[in-house]
Each structure stands twice: as C-alpha cells, then as structure tokens.
mmCIF file of C-alpha atoms in Angstrom:
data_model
loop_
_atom_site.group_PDB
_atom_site.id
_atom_site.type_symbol
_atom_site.label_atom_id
_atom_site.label_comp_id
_atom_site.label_asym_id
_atom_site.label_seq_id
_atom_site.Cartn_x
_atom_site.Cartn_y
_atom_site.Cartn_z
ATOM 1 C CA UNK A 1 6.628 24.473 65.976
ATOM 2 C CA UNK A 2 3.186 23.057 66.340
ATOM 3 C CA UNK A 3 1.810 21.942 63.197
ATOM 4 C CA UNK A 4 -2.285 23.312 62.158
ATOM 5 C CA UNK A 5 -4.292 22.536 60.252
ATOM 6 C CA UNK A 6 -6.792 25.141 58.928
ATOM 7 C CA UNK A 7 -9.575 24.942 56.541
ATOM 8 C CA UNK A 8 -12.164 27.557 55.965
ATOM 9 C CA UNK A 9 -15.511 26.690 53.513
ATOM 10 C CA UNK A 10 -17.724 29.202 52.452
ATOM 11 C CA UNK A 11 -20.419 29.436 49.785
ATOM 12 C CA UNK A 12 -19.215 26.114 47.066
ATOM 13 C CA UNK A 13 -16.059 24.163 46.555
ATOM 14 C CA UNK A 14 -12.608 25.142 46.383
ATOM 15 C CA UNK A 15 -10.860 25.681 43.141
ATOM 16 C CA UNK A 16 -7.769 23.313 42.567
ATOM 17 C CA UNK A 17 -4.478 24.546 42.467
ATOM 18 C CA UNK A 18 -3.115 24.679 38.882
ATOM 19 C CA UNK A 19 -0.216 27.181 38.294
ATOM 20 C CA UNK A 20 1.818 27.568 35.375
ATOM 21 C CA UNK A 21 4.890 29.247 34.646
ATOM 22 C CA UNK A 22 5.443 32.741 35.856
ATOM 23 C CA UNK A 23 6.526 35.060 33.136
ATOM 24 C CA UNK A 24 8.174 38.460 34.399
ATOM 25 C CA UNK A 25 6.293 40.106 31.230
ATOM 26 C CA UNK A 26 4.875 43.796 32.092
ATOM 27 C CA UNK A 27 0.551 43.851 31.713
ATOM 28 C CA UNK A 28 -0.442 43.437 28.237
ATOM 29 C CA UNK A 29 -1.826 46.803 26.819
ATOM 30 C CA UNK A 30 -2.108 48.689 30.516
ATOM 31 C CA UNK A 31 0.448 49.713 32.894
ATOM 32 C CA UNK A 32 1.004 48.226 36.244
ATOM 33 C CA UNK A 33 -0.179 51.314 38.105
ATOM 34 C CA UNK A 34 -3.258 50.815 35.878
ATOM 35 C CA UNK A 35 -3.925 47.296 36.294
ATOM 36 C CA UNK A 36 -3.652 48.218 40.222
ATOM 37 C CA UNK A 37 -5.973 51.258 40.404
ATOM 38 C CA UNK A 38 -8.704 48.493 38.009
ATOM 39 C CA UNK A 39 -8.537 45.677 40.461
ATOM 40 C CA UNK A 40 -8.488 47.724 43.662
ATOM 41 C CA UNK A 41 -11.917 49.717 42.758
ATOM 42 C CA UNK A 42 -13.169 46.643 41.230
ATOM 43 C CA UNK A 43 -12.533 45.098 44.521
ATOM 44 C CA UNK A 44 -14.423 47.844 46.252
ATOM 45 C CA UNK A 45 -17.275 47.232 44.144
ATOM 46 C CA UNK A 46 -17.211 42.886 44.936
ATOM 47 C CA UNK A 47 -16.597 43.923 49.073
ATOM 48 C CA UNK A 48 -19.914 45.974 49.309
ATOM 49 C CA UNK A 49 -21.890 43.454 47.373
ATOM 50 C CA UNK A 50 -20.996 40.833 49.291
ATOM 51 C CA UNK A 51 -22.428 42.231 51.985
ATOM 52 C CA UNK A 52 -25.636 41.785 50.379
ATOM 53 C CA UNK A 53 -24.985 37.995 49.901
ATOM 54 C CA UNK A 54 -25.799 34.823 52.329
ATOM 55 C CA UNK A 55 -23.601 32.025 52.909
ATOM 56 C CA UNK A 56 -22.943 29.117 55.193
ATOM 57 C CA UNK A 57 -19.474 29.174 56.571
ATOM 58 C CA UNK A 58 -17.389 25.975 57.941
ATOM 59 C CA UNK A 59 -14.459 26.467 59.991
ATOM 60 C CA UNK A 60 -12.144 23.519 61.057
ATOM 61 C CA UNK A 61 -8.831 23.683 63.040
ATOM 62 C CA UNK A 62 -7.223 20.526 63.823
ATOM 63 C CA UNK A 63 -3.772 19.850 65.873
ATOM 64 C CA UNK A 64 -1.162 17.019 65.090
ATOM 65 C CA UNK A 65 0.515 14.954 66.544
ATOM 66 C CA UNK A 66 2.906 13.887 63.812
ATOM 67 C CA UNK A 67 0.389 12.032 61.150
ATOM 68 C CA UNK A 68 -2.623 11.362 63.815
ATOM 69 C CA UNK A 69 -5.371 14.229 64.511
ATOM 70 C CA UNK A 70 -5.348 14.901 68.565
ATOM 71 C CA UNK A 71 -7.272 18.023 68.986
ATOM 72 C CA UNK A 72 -10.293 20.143 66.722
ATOM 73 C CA UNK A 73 -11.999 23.357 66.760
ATOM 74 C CA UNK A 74 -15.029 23.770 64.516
ATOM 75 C CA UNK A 75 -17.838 26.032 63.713
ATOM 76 C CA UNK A 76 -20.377 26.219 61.270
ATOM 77 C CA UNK A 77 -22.310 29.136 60.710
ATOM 78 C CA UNK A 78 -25.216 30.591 58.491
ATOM 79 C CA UNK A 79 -24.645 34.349 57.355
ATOM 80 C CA UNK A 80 -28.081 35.229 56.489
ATOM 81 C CA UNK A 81 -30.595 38.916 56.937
ATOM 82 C CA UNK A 82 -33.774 39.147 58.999
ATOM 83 C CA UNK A 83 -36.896 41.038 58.328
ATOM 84 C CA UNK A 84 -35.162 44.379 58.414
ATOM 85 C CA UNK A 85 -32.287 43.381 56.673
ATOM 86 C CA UNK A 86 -29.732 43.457 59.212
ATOM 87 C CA UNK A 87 -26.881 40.639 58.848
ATOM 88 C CA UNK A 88 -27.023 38.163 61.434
ATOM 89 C CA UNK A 89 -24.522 35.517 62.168
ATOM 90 C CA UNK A 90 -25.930 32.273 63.525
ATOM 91 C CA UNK A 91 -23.849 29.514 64.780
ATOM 92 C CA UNK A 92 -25.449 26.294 64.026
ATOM 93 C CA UNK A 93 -22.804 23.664 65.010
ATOM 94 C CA UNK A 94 -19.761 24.370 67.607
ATOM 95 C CA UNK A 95 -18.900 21.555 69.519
ATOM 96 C CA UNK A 96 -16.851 21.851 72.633
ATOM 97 C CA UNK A 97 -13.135 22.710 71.210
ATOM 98 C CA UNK A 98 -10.342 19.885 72.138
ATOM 99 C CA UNK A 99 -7.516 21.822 70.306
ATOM 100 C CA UNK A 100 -3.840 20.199 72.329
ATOM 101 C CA UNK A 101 -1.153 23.032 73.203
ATOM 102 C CA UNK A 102 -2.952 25.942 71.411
ATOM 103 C CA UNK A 103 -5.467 28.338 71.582
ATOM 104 C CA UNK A 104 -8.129 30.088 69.791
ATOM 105 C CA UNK A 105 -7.763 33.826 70.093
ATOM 106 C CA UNK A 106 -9.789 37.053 69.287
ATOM 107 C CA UNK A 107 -7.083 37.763 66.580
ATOM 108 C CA UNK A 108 -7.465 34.359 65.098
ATOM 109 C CA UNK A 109 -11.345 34.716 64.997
ATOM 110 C CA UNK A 110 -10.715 38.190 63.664
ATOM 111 C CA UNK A 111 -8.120 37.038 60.848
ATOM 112 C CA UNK A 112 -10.713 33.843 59.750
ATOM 113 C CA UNK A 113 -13.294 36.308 59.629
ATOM 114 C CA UNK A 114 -11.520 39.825 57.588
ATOM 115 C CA UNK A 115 -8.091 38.630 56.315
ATOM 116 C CA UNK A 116 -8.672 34.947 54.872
ATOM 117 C CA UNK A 117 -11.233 35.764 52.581
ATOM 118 C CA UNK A 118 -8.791 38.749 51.972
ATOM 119 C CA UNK A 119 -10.112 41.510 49.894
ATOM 120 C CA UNK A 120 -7.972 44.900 49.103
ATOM 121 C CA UNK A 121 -9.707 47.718 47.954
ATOM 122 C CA UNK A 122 -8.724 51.122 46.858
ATOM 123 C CA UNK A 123 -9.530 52.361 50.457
ATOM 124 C CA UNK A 124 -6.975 49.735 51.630
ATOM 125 C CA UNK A 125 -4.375 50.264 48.745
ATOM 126 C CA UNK A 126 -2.280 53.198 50.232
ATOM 127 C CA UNK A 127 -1.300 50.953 53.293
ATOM 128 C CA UNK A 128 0.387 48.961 51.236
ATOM 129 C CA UNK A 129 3.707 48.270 49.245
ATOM 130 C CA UNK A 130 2.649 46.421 45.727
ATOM 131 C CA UNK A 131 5.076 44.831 43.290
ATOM 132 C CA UNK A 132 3.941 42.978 39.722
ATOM 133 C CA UNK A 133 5.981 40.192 39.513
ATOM 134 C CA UNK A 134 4.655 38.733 36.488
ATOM 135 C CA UNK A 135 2.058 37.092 34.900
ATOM 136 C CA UNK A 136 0.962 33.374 35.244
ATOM 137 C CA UNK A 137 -2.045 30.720 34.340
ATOM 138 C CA UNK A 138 -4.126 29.887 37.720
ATOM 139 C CA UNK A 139 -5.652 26.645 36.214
ATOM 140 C CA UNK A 140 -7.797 28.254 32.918
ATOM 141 C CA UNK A 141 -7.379 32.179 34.221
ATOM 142 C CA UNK A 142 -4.349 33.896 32.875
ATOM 143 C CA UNK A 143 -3.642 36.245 35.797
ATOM 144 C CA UNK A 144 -1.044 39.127 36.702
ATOM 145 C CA UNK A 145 0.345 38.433 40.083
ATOM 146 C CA UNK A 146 1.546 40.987 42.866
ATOM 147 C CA UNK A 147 3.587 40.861 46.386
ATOM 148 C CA UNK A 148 2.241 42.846 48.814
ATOM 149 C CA UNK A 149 3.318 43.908 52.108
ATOM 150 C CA UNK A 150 2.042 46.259 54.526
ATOM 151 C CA UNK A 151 4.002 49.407 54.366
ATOM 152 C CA UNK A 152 3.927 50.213 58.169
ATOM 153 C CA UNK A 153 2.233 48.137 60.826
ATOM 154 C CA UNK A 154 0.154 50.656 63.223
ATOM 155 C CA UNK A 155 -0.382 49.544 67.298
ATOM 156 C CA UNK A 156 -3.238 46.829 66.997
ATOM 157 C CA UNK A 157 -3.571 46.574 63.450
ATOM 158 C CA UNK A 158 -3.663 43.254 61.096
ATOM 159 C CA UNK A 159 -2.743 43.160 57.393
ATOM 160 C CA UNK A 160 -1.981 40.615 55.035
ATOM 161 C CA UNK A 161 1.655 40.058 53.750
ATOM 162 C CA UNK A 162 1.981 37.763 50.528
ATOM 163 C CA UNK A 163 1.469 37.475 46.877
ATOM 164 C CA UNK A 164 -2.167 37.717 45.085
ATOM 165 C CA UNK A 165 -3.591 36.571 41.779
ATOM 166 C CA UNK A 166 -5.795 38.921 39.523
ATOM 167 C CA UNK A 167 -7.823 37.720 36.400
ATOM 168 C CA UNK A 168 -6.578 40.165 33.349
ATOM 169 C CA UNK A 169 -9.961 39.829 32.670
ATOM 170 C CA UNK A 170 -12.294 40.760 35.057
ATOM 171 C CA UNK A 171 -9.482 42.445 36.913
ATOM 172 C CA UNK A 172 -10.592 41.055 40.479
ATOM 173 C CA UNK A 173 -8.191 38.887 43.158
ATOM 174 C CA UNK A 174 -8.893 35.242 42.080
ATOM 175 C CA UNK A 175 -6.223 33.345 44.573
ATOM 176 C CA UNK A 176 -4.219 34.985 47.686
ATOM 177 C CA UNK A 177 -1.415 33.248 48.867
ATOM 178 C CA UNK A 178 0.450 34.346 52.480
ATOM 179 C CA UNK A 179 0.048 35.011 55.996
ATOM 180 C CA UNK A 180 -1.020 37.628 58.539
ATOM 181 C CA UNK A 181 1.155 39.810 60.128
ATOM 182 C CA UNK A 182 2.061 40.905 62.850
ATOM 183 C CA UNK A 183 3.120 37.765 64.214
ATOM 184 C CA UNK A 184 2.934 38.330 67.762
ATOM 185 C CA UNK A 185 6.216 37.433 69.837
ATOM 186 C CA UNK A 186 6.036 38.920 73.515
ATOM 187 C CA UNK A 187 9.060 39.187 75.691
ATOM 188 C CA UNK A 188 7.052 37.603 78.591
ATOM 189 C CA UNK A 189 3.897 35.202 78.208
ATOM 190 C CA UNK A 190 2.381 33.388 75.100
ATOM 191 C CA UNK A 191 3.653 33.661 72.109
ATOM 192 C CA UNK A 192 0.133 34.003 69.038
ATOM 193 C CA UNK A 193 1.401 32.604 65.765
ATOM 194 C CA UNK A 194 -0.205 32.517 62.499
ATOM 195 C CA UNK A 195 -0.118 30.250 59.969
ATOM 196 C CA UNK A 196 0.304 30.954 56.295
ATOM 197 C CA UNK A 197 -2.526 30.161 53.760
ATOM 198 C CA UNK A 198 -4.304 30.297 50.508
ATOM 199 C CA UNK A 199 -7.289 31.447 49.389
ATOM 200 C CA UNK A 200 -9.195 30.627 46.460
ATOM 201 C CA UNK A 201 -11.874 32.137 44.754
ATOM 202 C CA UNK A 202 -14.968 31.200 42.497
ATOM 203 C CA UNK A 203 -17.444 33.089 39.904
ATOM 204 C CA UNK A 204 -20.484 32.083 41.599
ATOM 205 C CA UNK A 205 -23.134 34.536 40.553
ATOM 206 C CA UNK A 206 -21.920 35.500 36.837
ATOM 207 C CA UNK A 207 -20.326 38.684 37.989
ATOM 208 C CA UNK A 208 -17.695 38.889 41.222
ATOM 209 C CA UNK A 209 -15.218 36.153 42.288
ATOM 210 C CA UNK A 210 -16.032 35.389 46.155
ATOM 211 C CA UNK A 211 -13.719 33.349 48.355
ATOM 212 C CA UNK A 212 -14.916 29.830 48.583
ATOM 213 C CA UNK A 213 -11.805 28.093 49.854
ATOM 214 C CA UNK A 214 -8.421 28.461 52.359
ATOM 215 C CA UNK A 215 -6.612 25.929 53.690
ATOM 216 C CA UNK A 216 -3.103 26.077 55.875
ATOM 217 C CA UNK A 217 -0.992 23.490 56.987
ATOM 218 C CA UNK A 218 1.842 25.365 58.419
#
C-alpha cells in the first residue's frame, strides 16, 4: 500500500470536523423516502447553479515515504466565463509532477473533478441503494445521515460508495464521507487505486452549501 495524500481547495476554507453522537432516530416530522426525494431535487437545484459560479481550485497530491514528503502533483486553476459566457478552465500554476511509484490518471482527474465535490441529484438517485442510518450533529448542523452505494456498476462508469450528511434544514449534502468505486484491479498490468475521502461543504452565498474542502490520507 502506498500511502497519498490528497487535498482539494475550492472557493474558502474547509469546515472542521465536529461529529457528535449518531442517534438511529427516524426524520423528525417527514419520512425517510421524503427527506430523500427533498435533498435529491434540492441538490439538482445547487448542481445547476453552480455552474453559474467562479472559483479558484487547488489540487495537491503528495507521496510518502513513511513521515517525509518524496513526490507532489499540483494544480491550481481559475474556473471563470468569457464574454459569451462559456466556462473556461485556466490552469494558472502546474509545476512539473515528481509523484514516486504512482501515477496520475484520466480517472483520477475525472474523480477530483465530478465525484469529490460529490453531488447526487434526483437524476442520479435511481442508481443508487440509500439507507438512513440516523441522525447526528456535524459541528452546529444537526444532520440526517445516509449510506449509499451504487446499485450496479455499468462498463466504464464511476460512482461514489459511502455515507453523506444532510442539513434537516436546508435539506442539502453538507459533508460526504467515502471513496470511488470501481477500484480497478486488472489481471495483467497496473493496478488504479483510489483513496477514500471527505468532503466538506460551506454556505457561501446565503443560499446552497458548495464543496470547499476534501482531504484523503489513505
């Protein structure tokens, strides 16, 4: 096992980690179905307006070797609009990588980019097995938590597999917790691991809860 390090910075600083007890309790005053179908199109609702947001996104992978840092990739990169309001992606710092017995690969790019910052809609929702497992304080949000797991894994596809947190208030994901799957284990040739992670999210505009924060060490 190689131990990574993964941190990935968008938009303000990360939320600390402050959970409390996790009490089996069903949703107060809505069912679980419910409380699913309210986060899921609320969910919708924060994935299309983020579209509409700009951000400056950091990116650092480091390698160990034991305590000591031998190897980094990082990237820094401004998600901003031009004059006709097309989304452009420019990369404003990538030094040359010097990541020791790894690799970066499209699917890590791809899972930094669509599954850290993990959002699950109502479009996404029938992929996927859901279980309430209880409710619980994330630092001063009282939340009602979930395992998911994708319910089939389709030829080329990525999901997430882990447990989420959702505000009972503004019934949107507020902290993800897992990994992405499939891990990919080949017969012949190299194997492409992932790591597992968290994600935390911020209220930065009054209104939707964006991902600002994920960090691995796995």
């Amino acid at each position: 096992l190689i131990p990574v390090f993964v941190a990935l910075f968008s938009l303000g600083a990360f939320a600390q980690q402050g959970e409390g007890p996790l009490d089996p309790a069903p949703p107060r005053g809505i069912s679980v179905d419910e409380a699913i179908h309210r986060f899921a199109a609320k969910e919708k609702e924060f994935k299309d307006a983020r579209e509409n947001y700009t951000y400056r996104q950091t990116v650092k992978i480091e390698t160990l070797d034991g305590n000591t840092v031998d190897g980094e990739y990082e990237q820094i990169q401004d998600v901003t609009f031009d004059d006709k309001n097309r989304r452009i992606e420019n990369v404003v710092f990538a030094p040359q990588p010097t990541l020791q017995r790894i690799i970066m690969t499209k699917e890590d790019i791809d899972d930094i980019r669509n599954r850290l910052p993990f959002v699950l809609t109502s479009d996404e929702i029938p992929q996927y097995q859901i279980n309430y497992v209880g409710q619980q304080n994330e630092d001063e949000l009282h939340c009602y938590v979930f395992d998911i797991a994708p319910k089939t894994i389709d030829k080329n596809q990525r999901y997430f597999q882990g447990r989420i947190w959702v505000d009972d208030h503004d019934f949107q994901i507020v902290k993800t917790s897992g990994m992405t799957v499939p891990q990919i284990r080949p017969k012949k040739g190299q194997e492409n691991l992932f790591p597992k992670f968290t994600t935390w999210r911020e209220q930065v505009d009054g209104r939707y809860w964006f991902p600002t924060y994920t960090r691995a060490d796995d």
